[in-house]
PDB file of C-alpha atoms and ligand atoms in Angstrom:
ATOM      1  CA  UNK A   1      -1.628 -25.358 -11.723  1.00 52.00           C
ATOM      2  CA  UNK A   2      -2.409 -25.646  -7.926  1.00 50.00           C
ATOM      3  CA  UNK A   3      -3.525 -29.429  -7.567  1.00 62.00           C
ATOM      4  CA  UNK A   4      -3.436 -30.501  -3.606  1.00 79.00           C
ATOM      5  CA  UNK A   5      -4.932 -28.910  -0.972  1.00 81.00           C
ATOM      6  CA  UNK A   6      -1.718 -28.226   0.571  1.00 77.00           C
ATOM      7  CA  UNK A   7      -0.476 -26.172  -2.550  1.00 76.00           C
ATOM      8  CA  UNK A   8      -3.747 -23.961  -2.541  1.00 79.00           C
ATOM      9  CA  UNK A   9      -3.269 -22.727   1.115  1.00 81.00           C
ATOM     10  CA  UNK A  10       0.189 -22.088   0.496  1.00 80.00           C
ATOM     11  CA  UNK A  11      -0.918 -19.814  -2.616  1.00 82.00           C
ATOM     12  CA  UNK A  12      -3.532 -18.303  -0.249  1.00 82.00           C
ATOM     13  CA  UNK A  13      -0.547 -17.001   1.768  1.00 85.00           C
ATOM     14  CA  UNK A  14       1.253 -16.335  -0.593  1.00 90.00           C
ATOM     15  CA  UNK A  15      -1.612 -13.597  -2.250  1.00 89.00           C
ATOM     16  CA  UNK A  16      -1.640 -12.685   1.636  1.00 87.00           C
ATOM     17  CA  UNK A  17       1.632 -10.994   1.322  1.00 92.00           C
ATOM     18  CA  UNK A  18       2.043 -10.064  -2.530  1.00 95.00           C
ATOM     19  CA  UNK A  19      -0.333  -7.457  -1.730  1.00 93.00           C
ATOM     20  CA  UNK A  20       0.159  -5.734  -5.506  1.00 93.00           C
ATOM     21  CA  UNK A  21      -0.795  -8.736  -7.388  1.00 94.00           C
ATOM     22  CA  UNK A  22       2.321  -8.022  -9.224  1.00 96.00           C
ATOM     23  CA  UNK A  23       3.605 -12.178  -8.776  1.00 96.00           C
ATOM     24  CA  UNK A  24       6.280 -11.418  -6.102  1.00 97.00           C
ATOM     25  CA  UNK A  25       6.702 -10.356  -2.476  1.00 97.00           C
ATOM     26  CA  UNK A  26       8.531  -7.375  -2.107  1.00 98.00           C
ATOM     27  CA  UNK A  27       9.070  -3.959  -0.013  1.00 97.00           C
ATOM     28  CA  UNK A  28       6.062  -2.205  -1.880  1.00 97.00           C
ATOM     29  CA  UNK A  29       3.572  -4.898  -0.661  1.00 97.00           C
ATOM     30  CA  UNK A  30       4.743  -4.484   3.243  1.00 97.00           C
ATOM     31  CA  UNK A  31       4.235  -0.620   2.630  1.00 96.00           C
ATOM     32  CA  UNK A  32       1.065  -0.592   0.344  1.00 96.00           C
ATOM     33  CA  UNK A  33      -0.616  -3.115   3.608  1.00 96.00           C
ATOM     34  CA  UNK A  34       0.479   0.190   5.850  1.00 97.00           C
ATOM     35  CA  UNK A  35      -0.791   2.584   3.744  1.00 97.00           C
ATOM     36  CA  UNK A  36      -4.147   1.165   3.268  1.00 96.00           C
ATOM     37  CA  UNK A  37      -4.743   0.103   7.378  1.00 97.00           C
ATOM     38  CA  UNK A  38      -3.692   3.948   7.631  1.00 97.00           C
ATOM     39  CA  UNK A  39      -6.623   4.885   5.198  1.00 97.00           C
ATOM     40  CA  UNK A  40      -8.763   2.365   6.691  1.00 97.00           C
ATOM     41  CA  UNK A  41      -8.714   3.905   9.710  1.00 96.00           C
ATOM     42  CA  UNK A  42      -7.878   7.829   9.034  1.00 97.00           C
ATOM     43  CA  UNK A  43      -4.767   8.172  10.710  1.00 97.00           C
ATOM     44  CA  UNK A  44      -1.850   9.408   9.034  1.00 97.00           C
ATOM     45  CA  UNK A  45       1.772   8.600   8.003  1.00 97.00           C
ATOM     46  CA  UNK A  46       3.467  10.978  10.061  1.00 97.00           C
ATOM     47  CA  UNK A  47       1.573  10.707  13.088  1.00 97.00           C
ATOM     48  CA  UNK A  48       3.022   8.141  15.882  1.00 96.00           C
ATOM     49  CA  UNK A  49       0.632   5.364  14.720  1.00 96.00           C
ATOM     50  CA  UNK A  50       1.427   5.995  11.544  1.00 97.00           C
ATOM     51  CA  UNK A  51       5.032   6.267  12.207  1.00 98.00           C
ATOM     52  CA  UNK A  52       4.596   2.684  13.834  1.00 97.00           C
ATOM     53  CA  UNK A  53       3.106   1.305  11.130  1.00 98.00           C
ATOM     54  CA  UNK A  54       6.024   1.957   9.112  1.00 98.00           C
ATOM     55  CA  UNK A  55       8.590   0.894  10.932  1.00 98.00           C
ATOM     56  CA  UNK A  56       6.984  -2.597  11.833  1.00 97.00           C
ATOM     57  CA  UNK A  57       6.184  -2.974   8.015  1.00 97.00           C
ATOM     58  CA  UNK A  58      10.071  -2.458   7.444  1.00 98.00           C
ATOM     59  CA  UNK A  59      10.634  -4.810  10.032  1.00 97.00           C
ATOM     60  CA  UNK A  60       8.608  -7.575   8.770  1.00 95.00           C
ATOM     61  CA  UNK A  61       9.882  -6.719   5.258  1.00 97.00           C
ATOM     62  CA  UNK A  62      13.517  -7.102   6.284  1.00 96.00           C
ATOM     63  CA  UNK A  63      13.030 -10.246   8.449  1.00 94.00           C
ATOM     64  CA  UNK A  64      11.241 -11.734   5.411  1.00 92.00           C
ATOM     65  CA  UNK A  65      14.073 -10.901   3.065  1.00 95.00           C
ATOM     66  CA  UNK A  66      16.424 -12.393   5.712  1.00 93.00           C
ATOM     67  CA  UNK A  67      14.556 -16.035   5.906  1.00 89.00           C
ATOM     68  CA  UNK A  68      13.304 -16.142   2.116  1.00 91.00           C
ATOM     69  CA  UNK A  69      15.135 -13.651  -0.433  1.00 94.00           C
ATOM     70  CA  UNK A  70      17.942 -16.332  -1.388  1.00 93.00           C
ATOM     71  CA  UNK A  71      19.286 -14.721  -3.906  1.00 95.00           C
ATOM     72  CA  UNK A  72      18.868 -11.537  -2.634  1.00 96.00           C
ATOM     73  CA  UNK A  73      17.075  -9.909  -5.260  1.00 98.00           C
ATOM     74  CA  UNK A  74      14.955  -7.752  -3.224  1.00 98.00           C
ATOM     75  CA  UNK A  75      11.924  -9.842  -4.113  1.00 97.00           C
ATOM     76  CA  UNK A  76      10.432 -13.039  -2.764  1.00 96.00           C
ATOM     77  CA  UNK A  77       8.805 -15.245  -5.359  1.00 96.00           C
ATOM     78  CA  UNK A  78       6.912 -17.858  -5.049  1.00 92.00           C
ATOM     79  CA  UNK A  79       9.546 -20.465  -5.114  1.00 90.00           C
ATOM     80  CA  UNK A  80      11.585 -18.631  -2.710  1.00 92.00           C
ATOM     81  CA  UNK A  81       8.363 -18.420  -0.682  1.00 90.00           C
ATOM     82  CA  UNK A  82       7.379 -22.063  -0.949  1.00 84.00           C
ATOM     83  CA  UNK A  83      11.385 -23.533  -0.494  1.00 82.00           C
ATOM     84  CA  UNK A  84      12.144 -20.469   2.045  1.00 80.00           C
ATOM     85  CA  UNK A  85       9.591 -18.909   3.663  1.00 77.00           C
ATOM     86  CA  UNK A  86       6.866 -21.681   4.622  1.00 75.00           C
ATOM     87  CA  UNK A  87       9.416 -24.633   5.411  1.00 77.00           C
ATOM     88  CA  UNK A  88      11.607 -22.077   7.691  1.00 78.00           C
ATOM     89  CA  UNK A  89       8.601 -20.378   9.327  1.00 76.00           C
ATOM     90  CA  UNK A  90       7.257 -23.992  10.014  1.00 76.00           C
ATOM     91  CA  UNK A  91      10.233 -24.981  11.574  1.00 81.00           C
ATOM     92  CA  UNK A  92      10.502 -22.064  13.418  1.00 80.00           C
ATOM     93  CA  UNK A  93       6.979 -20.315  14.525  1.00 76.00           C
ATOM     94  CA  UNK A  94       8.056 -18.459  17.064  1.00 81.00           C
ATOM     95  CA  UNK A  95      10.908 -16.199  14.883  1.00 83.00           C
ATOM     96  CA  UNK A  96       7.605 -15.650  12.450  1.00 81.00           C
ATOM     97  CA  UNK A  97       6.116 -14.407  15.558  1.00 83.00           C
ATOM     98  CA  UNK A  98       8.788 -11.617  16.451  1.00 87.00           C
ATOM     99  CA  UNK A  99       9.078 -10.672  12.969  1.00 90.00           C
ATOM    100  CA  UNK A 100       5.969 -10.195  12.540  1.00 90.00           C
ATOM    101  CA  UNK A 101       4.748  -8.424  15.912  1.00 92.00           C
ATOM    102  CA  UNK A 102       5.929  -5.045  15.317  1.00 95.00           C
ATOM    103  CA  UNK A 103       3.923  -4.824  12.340  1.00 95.00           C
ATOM    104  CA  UNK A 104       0.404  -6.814  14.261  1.00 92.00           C
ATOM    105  CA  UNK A 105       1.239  -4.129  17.449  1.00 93.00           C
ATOM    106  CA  UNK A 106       1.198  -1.224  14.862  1.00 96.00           C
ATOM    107  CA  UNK A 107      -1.979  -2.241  13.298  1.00 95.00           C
ATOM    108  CA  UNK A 108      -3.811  -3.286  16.522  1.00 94.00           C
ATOM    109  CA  UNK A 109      -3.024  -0.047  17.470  1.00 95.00           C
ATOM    110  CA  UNK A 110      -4.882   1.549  14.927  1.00 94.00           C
ATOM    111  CA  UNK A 111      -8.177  -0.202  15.227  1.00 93.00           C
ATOM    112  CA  UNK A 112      -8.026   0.198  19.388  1.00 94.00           C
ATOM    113  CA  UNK A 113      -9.540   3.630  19.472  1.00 88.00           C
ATOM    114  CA  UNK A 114     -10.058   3.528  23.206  1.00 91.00           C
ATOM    115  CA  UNK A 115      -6.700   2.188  23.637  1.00 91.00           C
ATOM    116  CA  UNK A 116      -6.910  -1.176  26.380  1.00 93.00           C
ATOM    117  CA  UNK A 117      -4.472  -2.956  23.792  1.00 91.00           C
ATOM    118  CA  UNK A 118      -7.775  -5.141  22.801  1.00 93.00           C
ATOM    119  CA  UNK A 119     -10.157  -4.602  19.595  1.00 95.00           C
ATOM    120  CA  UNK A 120     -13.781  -5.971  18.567  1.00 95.00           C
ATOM    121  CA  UNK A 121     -14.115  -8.775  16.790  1.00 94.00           C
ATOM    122  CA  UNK A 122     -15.614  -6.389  14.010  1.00 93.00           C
ATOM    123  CA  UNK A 123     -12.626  -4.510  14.188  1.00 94.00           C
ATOM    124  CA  UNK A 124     -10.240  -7.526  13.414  1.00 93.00           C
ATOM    125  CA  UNK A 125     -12.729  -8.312  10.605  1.00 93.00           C
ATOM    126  CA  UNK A 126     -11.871  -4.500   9.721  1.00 94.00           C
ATOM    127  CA  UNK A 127      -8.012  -4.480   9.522  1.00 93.00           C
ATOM    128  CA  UNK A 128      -8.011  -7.971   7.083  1.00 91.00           C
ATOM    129  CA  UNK A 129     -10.120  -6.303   4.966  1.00 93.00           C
ATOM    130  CA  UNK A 130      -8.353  -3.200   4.570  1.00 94.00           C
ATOM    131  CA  UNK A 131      -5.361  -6.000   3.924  1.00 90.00           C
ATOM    132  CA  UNK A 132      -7.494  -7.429   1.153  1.00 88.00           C
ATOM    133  CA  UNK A 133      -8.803 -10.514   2.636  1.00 86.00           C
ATOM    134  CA  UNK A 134     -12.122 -11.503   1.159  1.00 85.00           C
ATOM    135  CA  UNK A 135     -15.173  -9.848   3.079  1.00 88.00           C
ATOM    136  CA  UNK A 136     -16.576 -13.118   4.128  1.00 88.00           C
ATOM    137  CA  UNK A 137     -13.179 -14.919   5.070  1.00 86.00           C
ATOM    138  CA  UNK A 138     -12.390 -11.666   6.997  1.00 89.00           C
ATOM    139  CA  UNK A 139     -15.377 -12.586   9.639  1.00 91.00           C
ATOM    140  CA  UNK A 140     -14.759 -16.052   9.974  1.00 91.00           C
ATOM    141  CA  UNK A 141     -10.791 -15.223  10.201  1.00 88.00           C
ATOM    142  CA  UNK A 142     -11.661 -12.467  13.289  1.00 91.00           C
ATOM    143  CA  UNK A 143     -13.949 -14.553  15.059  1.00 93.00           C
ATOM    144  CA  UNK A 144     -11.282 -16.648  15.266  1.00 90.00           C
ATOM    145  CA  UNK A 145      -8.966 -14.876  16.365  1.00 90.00           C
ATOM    146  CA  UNK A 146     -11.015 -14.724  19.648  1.00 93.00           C
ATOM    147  CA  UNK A 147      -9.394 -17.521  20.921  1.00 90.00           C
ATOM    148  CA  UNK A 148     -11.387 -17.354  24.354  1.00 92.00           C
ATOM    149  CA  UNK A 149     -14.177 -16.046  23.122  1.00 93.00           C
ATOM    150  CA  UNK A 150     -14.585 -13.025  24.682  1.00 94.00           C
ATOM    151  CA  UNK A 151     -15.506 -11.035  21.694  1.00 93.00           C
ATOM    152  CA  UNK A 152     -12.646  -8.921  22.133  1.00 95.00           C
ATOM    153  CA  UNK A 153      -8.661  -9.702  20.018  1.00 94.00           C
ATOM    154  CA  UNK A 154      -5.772  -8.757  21.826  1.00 91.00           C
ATOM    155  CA  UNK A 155      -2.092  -9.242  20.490  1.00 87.00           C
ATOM    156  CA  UNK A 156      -1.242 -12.715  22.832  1.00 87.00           C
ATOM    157  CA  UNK A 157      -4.509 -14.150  20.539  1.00 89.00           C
ATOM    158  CA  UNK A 158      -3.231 -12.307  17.185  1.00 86.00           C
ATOM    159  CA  UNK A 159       0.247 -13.030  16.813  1.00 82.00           C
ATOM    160  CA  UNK A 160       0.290 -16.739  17.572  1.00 82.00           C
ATOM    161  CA  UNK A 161      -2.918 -17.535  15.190  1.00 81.00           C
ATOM    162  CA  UNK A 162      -1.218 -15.453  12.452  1.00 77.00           C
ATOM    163  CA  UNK A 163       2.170 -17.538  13.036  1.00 75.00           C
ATOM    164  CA  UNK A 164       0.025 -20.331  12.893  1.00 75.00           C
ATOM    165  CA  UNK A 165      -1.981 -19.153   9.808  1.00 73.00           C
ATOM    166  CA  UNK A 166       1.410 -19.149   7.853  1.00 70.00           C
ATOM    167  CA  UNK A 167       3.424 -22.043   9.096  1.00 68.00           C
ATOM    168  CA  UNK A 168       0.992 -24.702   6.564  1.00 62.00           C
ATOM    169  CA  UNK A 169       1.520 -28.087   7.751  1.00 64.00           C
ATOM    170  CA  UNK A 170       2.455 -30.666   4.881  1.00 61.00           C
TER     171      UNK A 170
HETATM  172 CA1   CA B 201       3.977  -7.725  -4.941  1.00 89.09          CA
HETATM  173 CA1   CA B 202      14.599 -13.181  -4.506  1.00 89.09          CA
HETATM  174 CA1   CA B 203     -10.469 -12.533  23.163  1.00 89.09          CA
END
């Protein structure tokens, strides 16, 4: 039963990552997220992109094993998540960062077809779709992202807002 407002954003995260639906957090969620950004955008697996992809979904994987798998299971539930992941990450928002910056790199990569290491606004809307974020949050979530409004996301906006979008405050 989620009851505070604090327990329903941390659920929201937590659906971020189980991308399966399956109730825990595991290496097939990290590598189903690649698999559909690579559909998304037409680029495949064994290409460099793709190759990318892959490797910063392992990375973020294993770094989120390391904080929150406690008993090292190979799966992240959502206790481990909620007594792991979100206190350590809050405590520490700039390890979420590195962990997670292979994996935002790879993926920005894929939606910057004309390669200046920045992407639309639509385009960030596009990626957190394809990683099953509701249509209409998508937008909101994007626009965003534009920190200085520019209409343009590049990774110094994306991977502080998405260590910020997971370390909840109490
Ligand atoms: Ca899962
Ligand atoms: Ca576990
Ligand atoms: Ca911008």
């Amino acid at each position: 039963m989620v009851s505070t407002e604090y327990e329903r954003r941390i659920a929201a995260r937590f659906a971020t990552f189980d991308q399966d639906g399956n109730g825990w957090i595991d290496r097939e969620d990290f590598s189903a997220a690649a698999k559909a950004l690579l559909a998304e955008f037409a680029v495949t697996a064994r290409s460099d992109k793709g190759q990318a992809l892959y490797v910063g979904a392992e990375a973020f994987w294993q770094g989120m094993a390391g904080i929150a798998d406690r008993d090292g299971d190979q799966r992240i539930t959502r206790e481990e998540f909620v007594t792991g992941a979100v206190k350590r990450l809050r405590d520490n928002p700039d390890r979420f960062a590195e962990i997670a910056r292979p994996f935002l790199h790879a993926a920005l990569a894929l939606a910057d077809t004309d390669a200046d290491g920045r992407i639309t606004v639509s385009g960030a809307a596009r990626v957190l779709r394809a990683l099953r974020v509701p249509a209409d949050l998508a937008e909101a979530a994007a626009t965003a992202l534009d920190t200085d409004g520019d209409g343009e996301v590049d990774e110094r906006e994306i991977v502080p807002a998405f260590a910020r979008y997971f370390t909840v405050p109490e």
